[in-house]
Amino acid sequence: MKDRLLSGYRKNGVSERLPRKDAVFSVRETLLSEGSADSIFRQCLLDAKRFIDANSVSDLLHWAFGGERNRKVVRESVHDFLHVGFISPHRDLDDMAGLSEQVGFSSGFSTVTSAVVSRELGYLEGGGNVPTSLFTAKLGSWDENTNYVEVFLPDAPAPRIREWVNDEVGTHVGLILKAPSALPGIRAAFHDERFQVAPFMGEEGIRSPGKAASVIYYERPYGVGKFRVEIFCPYEG
């Protein structure tokens, strides 16, 4: 697989790109860097756009899976576009929409709550769900099947959010199933590649409120953290 432009550094105040040979999405270093909230969030969106511009579903599976049979099962079961997600302390939704347009996302909106990340944060805290808003921006119009980014906005103290950012809680690359009938094959392929369902959710995932769909996170250790792939499963194809 060709080198992908996935991570960044700053040289003379200008963001540069460094080649990496994997398909792991991360904005951790950007979020923990110094600078204004707007500039940091804008750079995160740039990182997200560059990742999804540079990587296809096939690229992701080529890196993540060792077996061609498992790659084929997943590749043929999902739509041919990616999304990425991450937690951010930036909470100005109007400003976020403007910044997303600046870097090339043509449509964006917010929803009330991310049920999945709210539950994961509550699980980590040992209590109830942590209210978490969701901002989504797409590269095309909202009714197009195209790449997009999800930004999770927990209602929590800044130091705690920083800890979650440092641990890359919520960070993922996502795929969307074409039909729910593909889920058993998807599950078998991920398990065969030593991925496990995230511990805060069951094998059937978590239902997405307001949508006829469920979400499952498959993950495995990577470096000091984990590599996570979301499978978004609509109940109707």
mmCIF file with all atom_site columns, C-alpha atoms in Angstrom, residues 10-187:
data_model
loop_
_atom_site.group_PDB
_atom_site.id
_atom_site.type_symbol
_atom_site.label_atom_id
_atom_site.label_alt_id
_atom_site.label_comp_id
_atom_site.label_asym_id
_atom_site.label_entity_id
_atom_site.label_seq_id
_atom_site.pdbx_PDB_ins_code
_atom_site.Cartn_x
_atom_site.Cartn_y
_atom_site.Cartn_z
_atom_site.occupancy
_atom_site.B_iso_or_equiv
_atom_site.pdbx_formal_charge
_atom_site.auth_seq_id
_atom_site.auth_comp_id
_atom_site.auth_asym_id
_atom_site.auth_atom_id
_atom_site.pdbx_PDB_model_num
ATOM 1   C CA . ARG A 1 10  ? 4.313   22.344  12.338 1.00 0.00 ? 10  ARG A CA 1
ATOM 2   C CA . LYS A 1 11  ? 7.268   23.967  10.626 1.00 0.00 ? 11  LYS A CA 1
ATOM 3   C CA . ASN A 1 12  ? 7.640   27.737  10.734 1.00 0.00 ? 12  ASN A CA 1
ATOM 4   C CA . GLY A 1 13  ? 3.995   27.999  11.736 1.00 0.00 ? 13  GLY A CA 1
ATOM 5   C CA . VAL A 1 14  ? 2.786   26.019  8.705  1.00 0.00 ? 14  VAL A CA 1
ATOM 6   C CA . SER A 1 15  ? 1.154   22.621  8.990  1.00 0.00 ? 15  SER A CA 1
ATOM 7   C CA . GLU A 1 16  ? 3.042   19.949  7.066  1.00 0.00 ? 16  GLU A CA 1
ATOM 8   C CA . ARG A 1 17  ? 2.128   16.343  6.337  1.00 0.00 ? 17  ARG A CA 1
ATOM 9   C CA . LEU A 1 18  ? 4.211   13.301  7.146  1.00 0.00 ? 18  LEU A CA 1
ATOM 10  C CA . PRO A 1 19  ? 3.837   9.975   5.317  1.00 0.00 ? 19  PRO A CA 1
ATOM 11  C CA . ARG A 1 20  ? 2.827   6.908   7.291  1.00 0.00 ? 20  ARG A CA 1
ATOM 12  C CA . LYS A 1 21  ? 2.285   3.360   6.153  1.00 0.00 ? 21  LYS A CA 1
ATOM 13  C CA . ASP A 1 22  ? -0.836  2.538   8.103  1.00 0.00 ? 22  ASP A CA 1
ATOM 14  C CA . ALA A 1 23  ? -4.509  3.423   8.071  1.00 0.00 ? 23  ALA A CA 1
ATOM 15  C CA . VAL A 1 24  ? -4.936  4.533   11.672 1.00 0.00 ? 24  VAL A CA 1
ATOM 16  C CA . PHE A 1 25  ? -6.777  7.825   12.030 1.00 0.00 ? 25  PHE A CA 1
ATOM 17  C CA . SER A 1 26  ? -5.640  10.083  14.877 1.00 0.00 ? 26  SER A CA 1
ATOM 18  C CA . VAL A 1 27  ? -5.964  13.742  15.836 1.00 0.00 ? 27  VAL A CA 1
ATOM 19  C CA . ARG A 1 28  ? -4.581  13.251  19.337 1.00 0.00 ? 28  ARG A CA 1
ATOM 20  C CA . GLU A 1 29  ? -1.379  15.237  18.793 1.00 0.00 ? 29  GLU A CA 1
ATOM 21  C CA . THR A 1 30  ? -3.297  18.065  17.139 1.00 0.00 ? 30  THR A CA 1
ATOM 22  C CA . LEU A 1 31  ? -5.870  18.300  19.941 1.00 0.00 ? 31  LEU A CA 1
ATOM 23  C CA . LEU A 1 32  ? -3.153  18.314  22.610 1.00 0.00 ? 32  LEU A CA 1
ATOM 24  C CA . SER A 1 33  ? -1.034  20.943  20.841 1.00 0.00 ? 33  SER A CA 1
ATOM 25  C CA . GLU A 1 34  ? -0.876  24.622  21.785 1.00 0.00 ? 34  GLU A CA 1
ATOM 26  C CA . GLY A 1 35  ? -2.876  27.260  19.944 1.00 0.00 ? 35  GLY A CA 1
ATOM 27  C CA . SER A 1 36  ? -6.299  28.844  19.752 1.00 0.00 ? 36  SER A CA 1
ATOM 28  C CA . ALA A 1 37  ? -9.363  26.612  19.942 1.00 0.00 ? 37  ALA A CA 1
ATOM 29  C CA . ASP A 1 38  ? -10.372 27.598  16.410 1.00 0.00 ? 38  ASP A CA 1
ATOM 30  C CA . SER A 1 39  ? -6.978  26.869  14.863 1.00 0.00 ? 39  SER A CA 1
ATOM 31  C CA . ILE A 1 40  ? -6.694  23.507  16.617 1.00 0.00 ? 40  ILE A CA 1
ATOM 32  C CA . PHE A 1 41  ? -10.189 22.431  15.616 1.00 0.00 ? 41  PHE A CA 1
ATOM 33  C CA . ARG A 1 42  ? -9.623  23.583  12.040 1.00 0.00 ? 42  ARG A CA 1
ATOM 34  C CA . GLN A 1 43  ? -6.438  21.509  11.886 1.00 0.00 ? 43  GLN A CA 1
ATOM 35  C CA . CYS A 1 44  ? -8.342  18.476  13.210 1.00 0.00 ? 44  CYS A CA 1
ATOM 36  C CA . LEU A 1 45  ? -10.862 18.870  10.400 1.00 0.00 ? 45  LEU A CA 1
ATOM 37  C CA . LEU A 1 46  ? -8.016  19.155  7.906  1.00 0.00 ? 46  LEU A CA 1
ATOM 38  C CA . ASP A 1 47  ? -6.474  15.986  9.346  1.00 0.00 ? 47  ASP A CA 1
ATOM 39  C CA . ALA A 1 48  ? -9.831  14.227  8.991  1.00 0.00 ? 48  ALA A CA 1
ATOM 40  C CA . LYS A 1 49  ? -10.357 15.398  5.415  1.00 0.00 ? 49  LYS A CA 1
ATOM 41  C CA . ARG A 1 50  ? -6.852  14.437  4.355  1.00 0.00 ? 50  ARG A CA 1
ATOM 42  C CA . PHE A 1 51  ? -7.264  11.003  5.883  1.00 0.00 ? 51  PHE A CA 1
ATOM 43  C CA . ILE A 1 52  ? -10.532 10.230  4.112  1.00 0.00 ? 52  ILE A CA 1
ATOM 44  C CA . ASP A 1 53  ? -9.261  11.761  0.868  1.00 0.00 ? 53  ASP A CA 1
ATOM 45  C CA . ALA A 1 54  ? -6.120  9.594   1.017  1.00 0.00 ? 54  ALA A CA 1
ATOM 46  C CA . ASN A 1 55  ? -7.664  6.283   2.107  1.00 0.00 ? 55  ASN A CA 1
ATOM 47  C CA . SER A 1 56  ? -10.275 4.051   0.524  1.00 0.00 ? 56  SER A CA 1
ATOM 48  C CA . VAL A 1 57  ? -12.191 1.166   2.066  1.00 0.00 ? 57  VAL A CA 1
ATOM 49  C CA . SER A 1 58  ? -9.768  -1.181  0.303  1.00 0.00 ? 58  SER A CA 1
ATOM 50  C CA . ASP A 1 59  ? -6.783  0.683   1.788  1.00 0.00 ? 59  ASP A CA 1
ATOM 51  C CA . LEU A 1 60  ? -8.224  0.354   5.278  1.00 0.00 ? 60  LEU A CA 1
ATOM 52  C CA . LEU A 1 61  ? -8.903  -3.354  4.899  1.00 0.00 ? 61  LEU A CA 1
ATOM 53  C CA . HIS A 1 62  ? -5.539  -4.027  3.264  1.00 0.00 ? 62  HIS A CA 1
ATOM 54  C CA . TRP A 1 63  ? -3.817  -2.603  6.328  1.00 0.00 ? 63  TRP A CA 1
ATOM 55  C CA . ALA A 1 64  ? -6.190  -3.902  9.019  1.00 0.00 ? 64  ALA A CA 1
ATOM 56  C CA . PHE A 1 65  ? -6.774  -7.468  7.813  1.00 0.00 ? 65  PHE A CA 1
ATOM 57  C CA . GLY A 1 66  ? -4.230  -10.164 7.073  1.00 0.00 ? 66  GLY A CA 1
ATOM 58  C CA . GLY A 1 67  ? -6.571  -12.431 5.105  1.00 0.00 ? 67  GLY A CA 1
ATOM 59  C CA . GLU A 1 68  ? -7.831  -11.614 1.612  1.00 0.00 ? 68  GLU A CA 1
ATOM 60  C CA . ARG A 1 69  ? -10.995 -13.646 2.164  1.00 0.00 ? 69  ARG A CA 1
ATOM 61  C CA . ASN A 1 70  ? -11.946 -11.495 5.158  1.00 0.00 ? 70  ASN A CA 1
ATOM 62  C CA . ARG A 1 71  ? -11.098 -8.323  3.229  1.00 0.00 ? 71  ARG A CA 1
ATOM 63  C CA . LYS A 1 72  ? -13.382 -9.441  0.414  1.00 0.00 ? 72  LYS A CA 1
ATOM 64  C CA . VAL A 1 73  ? -16.269 -10.233 2.773  1.00 0.00 ? 73  VAL A CA 1
ATOM 65  C CA . VAL A 1 74  ? -16.167 -6.778  4.346  1.00 0.00 ? 74  VAL A CA 1
ATOM 66  C CA . ARG A 1 75  ? -15.383 -4.889  1.129  1.00 0.00 ? 75  ARG A CA 1
ATOM 67  C CA . GLU A 1 76  ? -18.388 -6.401  -0.650 1.00 0.00 ? 76  GLU A CA 1
ATOM 68  C CA . SER A 1 77  ? -20.686 -5.812  2.343  1.00 0.00 ? 77  SER A CA 1
ATOM 69  C CA . VAL A 1 78  ? -20.113 -2.078  2.897  1.00 0.00 ? 78  VAL A CA 1
ATOM 70  C CA . HIS A 1 79  ? -20.527 1.126   0.932  1.00 0.00 ? 79  HIS A CA 1
ATOM 71  C CA . ASP A 1 80  ? -17.402 2.467   -0.759 1.00 0.00 ? 80  ASP A CA 1
ATOM 72  C CA . PHE A 1 81  ? -16.850 5.497   1.464  1.00 0.00 ? 81  PHE A CA 1
ATOM 73  C CA . LEU A 1 82  ? -15.389 6.135   4.917  1.00 0.00 ? 82  LEU A CA 1
ATOM 74  C CA . HIS A 1 83  ? -16.099 8.311   7.882  1.00 0.00 ? 83  HIS A CA 1
ATOM 75  C CA . VAL A 1 84  ? -13.932 9.169   10.881 1.00 0.00 ? 84  VAL A CA 1
ATOM 76  C CA . GLY A 1 85  ? -14.785 10.312  14.387 1.00 0.00 ? 85  GLY A CA 1
ATOM 77  C CA . PHE A 1 86  ? -13.120 11.881  17.407 1.00 0.00 ? 86  PHE A CA 1
ATOM 78  C CA . ILE A 1 87  ? -13.836 13.674  20.692 1.00 0.00 ? 87  ILE A CA 1
ATOM 79  C CA . SER A 1 88  ? -13.213 17.420  20.831 1.00 0.00 ? 88  SER A CA 1
ATOM 80  C CA . PRO A 1 89  ? -13.373 20.040  23.605 1.00 0.00 ? 89  PRO A CA 1
ATOM 81  C CA . HIS A 1 90  ? -14.444 22.662  21.027 1.00 0.00 ? 90  HIS A CA 1
ATOM 82  C CA . ARG A 1 91  ? -18.168 23.252  21.603 1.00 0.00 ? 91  ARG A CA 1
ATOM 83  C CA . ASP A 1 92  ? -19.229 26.238  19.450 1.00 0.00 ? 92  ASP A CA 1
ATOM 84  C CA . LEU A 1 93  ? -21.489 24.497  16.923 1.00 0.00 ? 93  LEU A CA 1
ATOM 85  C CA . ASP A 1 94  ? -22.022 27.572  14.727 1.00 0.00 ? 94  ASP A CA 1
ATOM 86  C CA . ASP A 1 95  ? -18.293 28.167  14.591 1.00 0.00 ? 95  ASP A CA 1
ATOM 87  C CA . MET A 1 96  ? -17.675 24.494  13.856 1.00 0.00 ? 96  MET A CA 1
ATOM 88  C CA . ALA A 1 97  ? -19.946 24.642  10.819 1.00 0.00 ? 97  ALA A CA 1
ATOM 89  C CA . GLY A 1 98  ? -18.032 27.618  9.435  1.00 0.00 ? 98  GLY A CA 1
ATOM 90  C CA . LEU A 1 99  ? -14.647 26.014  10.054 1.00 0.00 ? 99  LEU A CA 1
ATOM 91  C CA . SER A 1 100 ? -15.739 22.770  8.405  1.00 0.00 ? 100 SER A CA 1
ATOM 92  C CA . GLU A 1 101 ? -16.753 24.686  5.283  1.00 0.00 ? 101 GLU A CA 1
ATOM 93  C CA . GLN A 1 102 ? -13.365 26.426  5.218  1.00 0.00 ? 102 GLN A CA 1
ATOM 94  C CA . VAL A 1 103 ? -11.496 23.123  4.941  1.00 0.00 ? 103 VAL A CA 1
ATOM 95  C CA . GLY A 1 104 ? -13.768 21.571  2.312  1.00 0.00 ? 104 GLY A CA 1
ATOM 96  C CA . PHE A 1 105 ? -16.725 19.945  4.044  1.00 0.00 ? 105 PHE A CA 1
ATOM 97  C CA . SER A 1 106 ? -19.755 21.259  2.192  1.00 0.00 ? 106 SER A CA 1
ATOM 98  C CA . SER A 1 107 ? -22.489 20.439  4.697  1.00 0.00 ? 107 SER A CA 1
ATOM 99  C CA . GLY A 1 108 ? -22.656 20.126  8.461  1.00 0.00 ? 108 GLY A CA 1
ATOM 100 C CA . PHE A 1 109 ? -25.225 19.852  11.223 1.00 0.00 ? 109 PHE A CA 1
ATOM 101 C CA . SER A 1 110 ? -25.577 18.869  14.855 1.00 0.00 ? 110 SER A CA 1
ATOM 102 C CA . THR A 1 111 ? -27.757 16.319  16.587 1.00 0.00 ? 111 THR A CA 1
ATOM 103 C CA . VAL A 1 112 ? -28.853 16.244  20.199 1.00 0.00 ? 112 VAL A CA 1
ATOM 104 C CA . THR A 1 113 ? -26.873 13.297  21.530 1.00 0.00 ? 113 THR A CA 1
ATOM 105 C CA . SER A 1 114 ? -24.440 10.583  20.504 1.00 0.00 ? 114 SER A CA 1
ATOM 106 C CA . ALA A 1 115 ? -25.939 7.561   22.236 1.00 0.00 ? 115 ALA A CA 1
ATOM 107 C CA . VAL A 1 116 ? -22.853 5.436   21.629 1.00 0.00 ? 116 VAL A CA 1
ATOM 108 C CA . VAL A 1 117 ? -20.166 7.802   22.919 1.00 0.00 ? 117 VAL A CA 1
ATOM 109 C CA . SER A 1 118 ? -22.431 8.938   25.789 1.00 0.00 ? 118 SER A CA 1
ATOM 110 C CA . ARG A 1 119 ? -22.621 5.323   26.910 1.00 0.00 ? 119 ARG A CA 1
ATOM 111 C CA . GLU A 1 120 ? -18.899 4.676   26.468 1.00 0.00 ? 120 GLU A CA 1
ATOM 112 C CA . LEU A 1 121 ? -17.961 7.696   28.576 1.00 0.00 ? 121 LEU A CA 1
ATOM 113 C CA . GLY A 1 122 ? -20.424 6.645   31.266 1.00 0.00 ? 122 GLY A CA 1
ATOM 114 C CA . TYR A 1 123 ? -18.929 3.160   31.214 1.00 0.00 ? 123 TYR A CA 1
ATOM 115 C CA . LEU A 1 124 ? -15.441 4.591   31.665 1.00 0.00 ? 124 LEU A CA 1
ATOM 116 C CA . GLU A 1 125 ? -16.640 6.825   34.506 1.00 0.00 ? 125 GLU A CA 1
ATOM 117 C CA . GLY A 1 126 ? -18.464 3.987   36.233 1.00 0.00 ? 126 GLY A CA 1
ATOM 118 C CA . GLY A 1 127 ? -21.798 5.784   36.195 1.00 0.00 ? 127 GLY A CA 1
ATOM 119 C CA . GLY A 1 128 ? -24.623 6.966   33.959 1.00 0.00 ? 128 GLY A CA 1
ATOM 120 C CA . ASN A 1 129 ? -24.288 8.175   30.403 1.00 0.00 ? 129 ASN A CA 1
ATOM 121 C CA . VAL A 1 130 ? -22.301 11.383  29.863 1.00 0.00 ? 130 VAL A CA 1
ATOM 122 C CA . PRO A 1 131 ? -24.352 13.789  27.678 1.00 0.00 ? 131 PRO A CA 1
ATOM 123 C CA . THR A 1 132 ? -22.463 14.120  24.409 1.00 0.00 ? 132 THR A CA 1
ATOM 124 C CA . SER A 1 133 ? -23.493 16.225  21.432 1.00 0.00 ? 133 SER A CA 1
ATOM 125 C CA . LEU A 1 134 ? -22.585 15.205  17.902 1.00 0.00 ? 134 LEU A CA 1
ATOM 126 C CA . PHE A 1 135 ? -21.428 17.434  15.040 1.00 0.00 ? 135 PHE A CA 1
ATOM 127 C CA . THR A 1 136 ? -21.287 15.878  11.579 1.00 0.00 ? 136 THR A CA 1
ATOM 128 C CA . ALA A 1 137 ? -19.852 17.348  8.370  1.00 0.00 ? 137 ALA A CA 1
ATOM 129 C CA . LYS A 1 138 ? -19.908 15.748  4.917  1.00 0.00 ? 138 LYS A CA 1
ATOM 130 C CA . LEU A 1 139 ? -17.827 16.290  1.806  1.00 0.00 ? 139 LEU A CA 1
ATOM 131 C CA . GLY A 1 140 ? -20.949 16.327  -0.364 1.00 0.00 ? 140 GLY A CA 1
ATOM 132 C CA . SER A 1 141 ? -24.578 17.303  0.082  1.00 0.00 ? 141 SER A CA 1
ATOM 133 C CA . TRP A 1 142 ? -26.366 15.739  3.007  1.00 0.00 ? 142 TRP A CA 1
ATOM 134 C CA . ASP A 1 143 ? -28.324 13.222  0.905  1.00 0.00 ? 143 ASP A CA 1
ATOM 135 C CA . GLU A 1 144 ? -25.192 11.915  -0.847 1.00 0.00 ? 144 GLU A CA 1
ATOM 136 C CA . ASN A 1 145 ? -23.357 8.748   0.117  1.00 0.00 ? 145 ASN A CA 1
ATOM 137 C CA . THR A 1 146 ? -19.986 10.358  0.686  1.00 0.00 ? 146 THR A CA 1
ATOM 138 C CA . ASN A 1 147 ? -17.158 10.653  3.211  1.00 0.00 ? 147 ASN A CA 1
ATOM 139 C CA . TYR A 1 148 ? -17.831 12.515  6.447  1.00 0.00 ? 148 TYR A CA 1
ATOM 140 C CA . VAL A 1 149 ? -16.472 13.351  9.878  1.00 0.00 ? 149 VAL A CA 1
ATOM 141 C CA . GLU A 1 150 ? -18.152 12.994  13.284 1.00 0.00 ? 150 GLU A CA 1
ATOM 142 C CA . VAL A 1 151 ? -17.093 15.187  16.202 1.00 0.00 ? 151 VAL A CA 1
ATOM 143 C CA . PHE A 1 152 ? -18.242 14.215  19.706 1.00 0.00 ? 152 PHE A CA 1
ATOM 144 C CA . LEU A 1 153 ? -18.709 16.998  22.256 1.00 0.00 ? 153 LEU A CA 1
ATOM 145 C CA . PRO A 1 154 ? -19.008 15.703  25.840 1.00 0.00 ? 154 PRO A CA 1
ATOM 146 C CA . ASP A 1 155 ? -20.641 17.868  28.495 1.00 0.00 ? 155 ASP A CA 1
ATOM 147 C CA . ALA A 1 156 ? -17.824 17.345  30.998 1.00 0.00 ? 156 ALA A CA 1
ATOM 148 C CA . PRO A 1 157 ? -15.017 19.310  32.703 1.00 0.00 ? 157 PRO A CA 1
ATOM 149 C CA . ALA A 1 158 ? -12.169 20.303  30.385 1.00 0.00 ? 158 ALA A CA 1
ATOM 150 C CA . PRO A 1 159 ? -9.492  18.298  32.278 1.00 0.00 ? 159 PRO A CA 1
ATOM 151 C CA . ARG A 1 160 ? -11.557 15.118  31.933 1.00 0.00 ? 160 ARG A CA 1
ATOM 152 C CA . ILE A 1 161 ? -12.134 15.709  28.224 1.00 0.00 ? 161 ILE A CA 1
ATOM 153 C CA . ARG A 1 162 ? -8.398  16.175  27.812 1.00 0.00 ? 162 ARG A CA 1
ATOM 154 C CA . GLU A 1 163 ? -7.820  12.777  29.429 1.00 0.00 ? 163 GLU A CA 1
ATOM 155 C CA . TRP A 1 164 ? -10.273 11.163  26.998 1.00 0.00 ? 164 TRP A CA 1
ATOM 156 C CA . VAL A 1 165 ? -8.547  12.912  24.099 1.00 0.00 ? 165 VAL A CA 1
ATOM 157 C CA . ASN A 1 166 ? -5.186  11.662  25.350 1.00 0.00 ? 166 ASN A CA 1
ATOM 158 C CA . ASP A 1 167 ? -6.572  8.103   25.457 1.00 0.00 ? 167 ASP A CA 1
ATOM 159 C CA . GLU A 1 168 ? -8.267  8.615   22.045 1.00 0.00 ? 168 GLU A CA 1
ATOM 160 C CA . VAL A 1 169 ? -11.641 7.578   23.417 1.00 0.00 ? 169 VAL A CA 1
ATOM 161 C CA . GLY A 1 170 ? -14.211 7.710   20.623 1.00 0.00 ? 170 GLY A CA 1
ATOM 162 C CA . THR A 1 171 ? -11.643 7.880   17.821 1.00 0.00 ? 171 THR A CA 1
ATOM 163 C CA . HIS A 1 172 ? -12.556 5.539   14.977 1.00 0.00 ? 172 HIS A CA 1
ATOM 164 C CA . VAL A 1 173 ? -12.790 4.871   11.270 1.00 0.00 ? 173 VAL A CA 1
ATOM 165 C CA . GLY A 1 174 ? -16.296 3.920   10.165 1.00 0.00 ? 174 GLY A CA 1
ATOM 166 C CA . LEU A 1 175 ? -17.961 1.798   7.493  1.00 0.00 ? 175 LEU A CA 1
ATOM 167 C CA . ILE A 1 176 ? -21.651 1.492   6.585  1.00 0.00 ? 176 ILE A CA 1
ATOM 168 C CA . LEU A 1 177 ? -23.268 -1.852  5.784  1.00 0.00 ? 177 LEU A CA 1
ATOM 169 C CA . LYS A 1 178 ? -25.272 -2.142  2.590  1.00 0.00 ? 178 LYS A CA 1
ATOM 170 C CA . ALA A 1 179 ? -27.777 -4.480  4.264  1.00 0.00 ? 179 ALA A CA 1
ATOM 171 C CA . PRO A 1 180 ? -28.273 -5.979  7.750  1.00 0.00 ? 180 PRO A CA 1
ATOM 172 C CA . SER A 1 181 ? -28.074 -9.498  6.303  1.00 0.00 ? 181 SER A CA 1
ATOM 173 C CA . ALA A 1 182 ? -24.315 -8.929  5.893  1.00 0.00 ? 182 ALA A CA 1
ATOM 174 C CA . LEU A 1 183 ? -23.746 -8.544  9.638  1.00 0.00 ? 183 LEU A CA 1
ATOM 175 C CA . PRO A 1 184 ? -23.010 -12.219 10.469 1.00 0.00 ? 184 PRO A CA 1
ATOM 176 C CA . GLY A 1 185 ? -20.296 -12.337 7.803  1.00 0.00 ? 185 GLY A CA 1
ATOM 177 C CA . ILE A 1 186 ? -18.865 -9.024  8.997  1.00 0.00 ? 186 ILE A CA 1
ATOM 178 C CA . ARG A 1 187 ? -18.798 -10.277 12.584 1.00 0.00 ? 187 ARG A CA 1
#
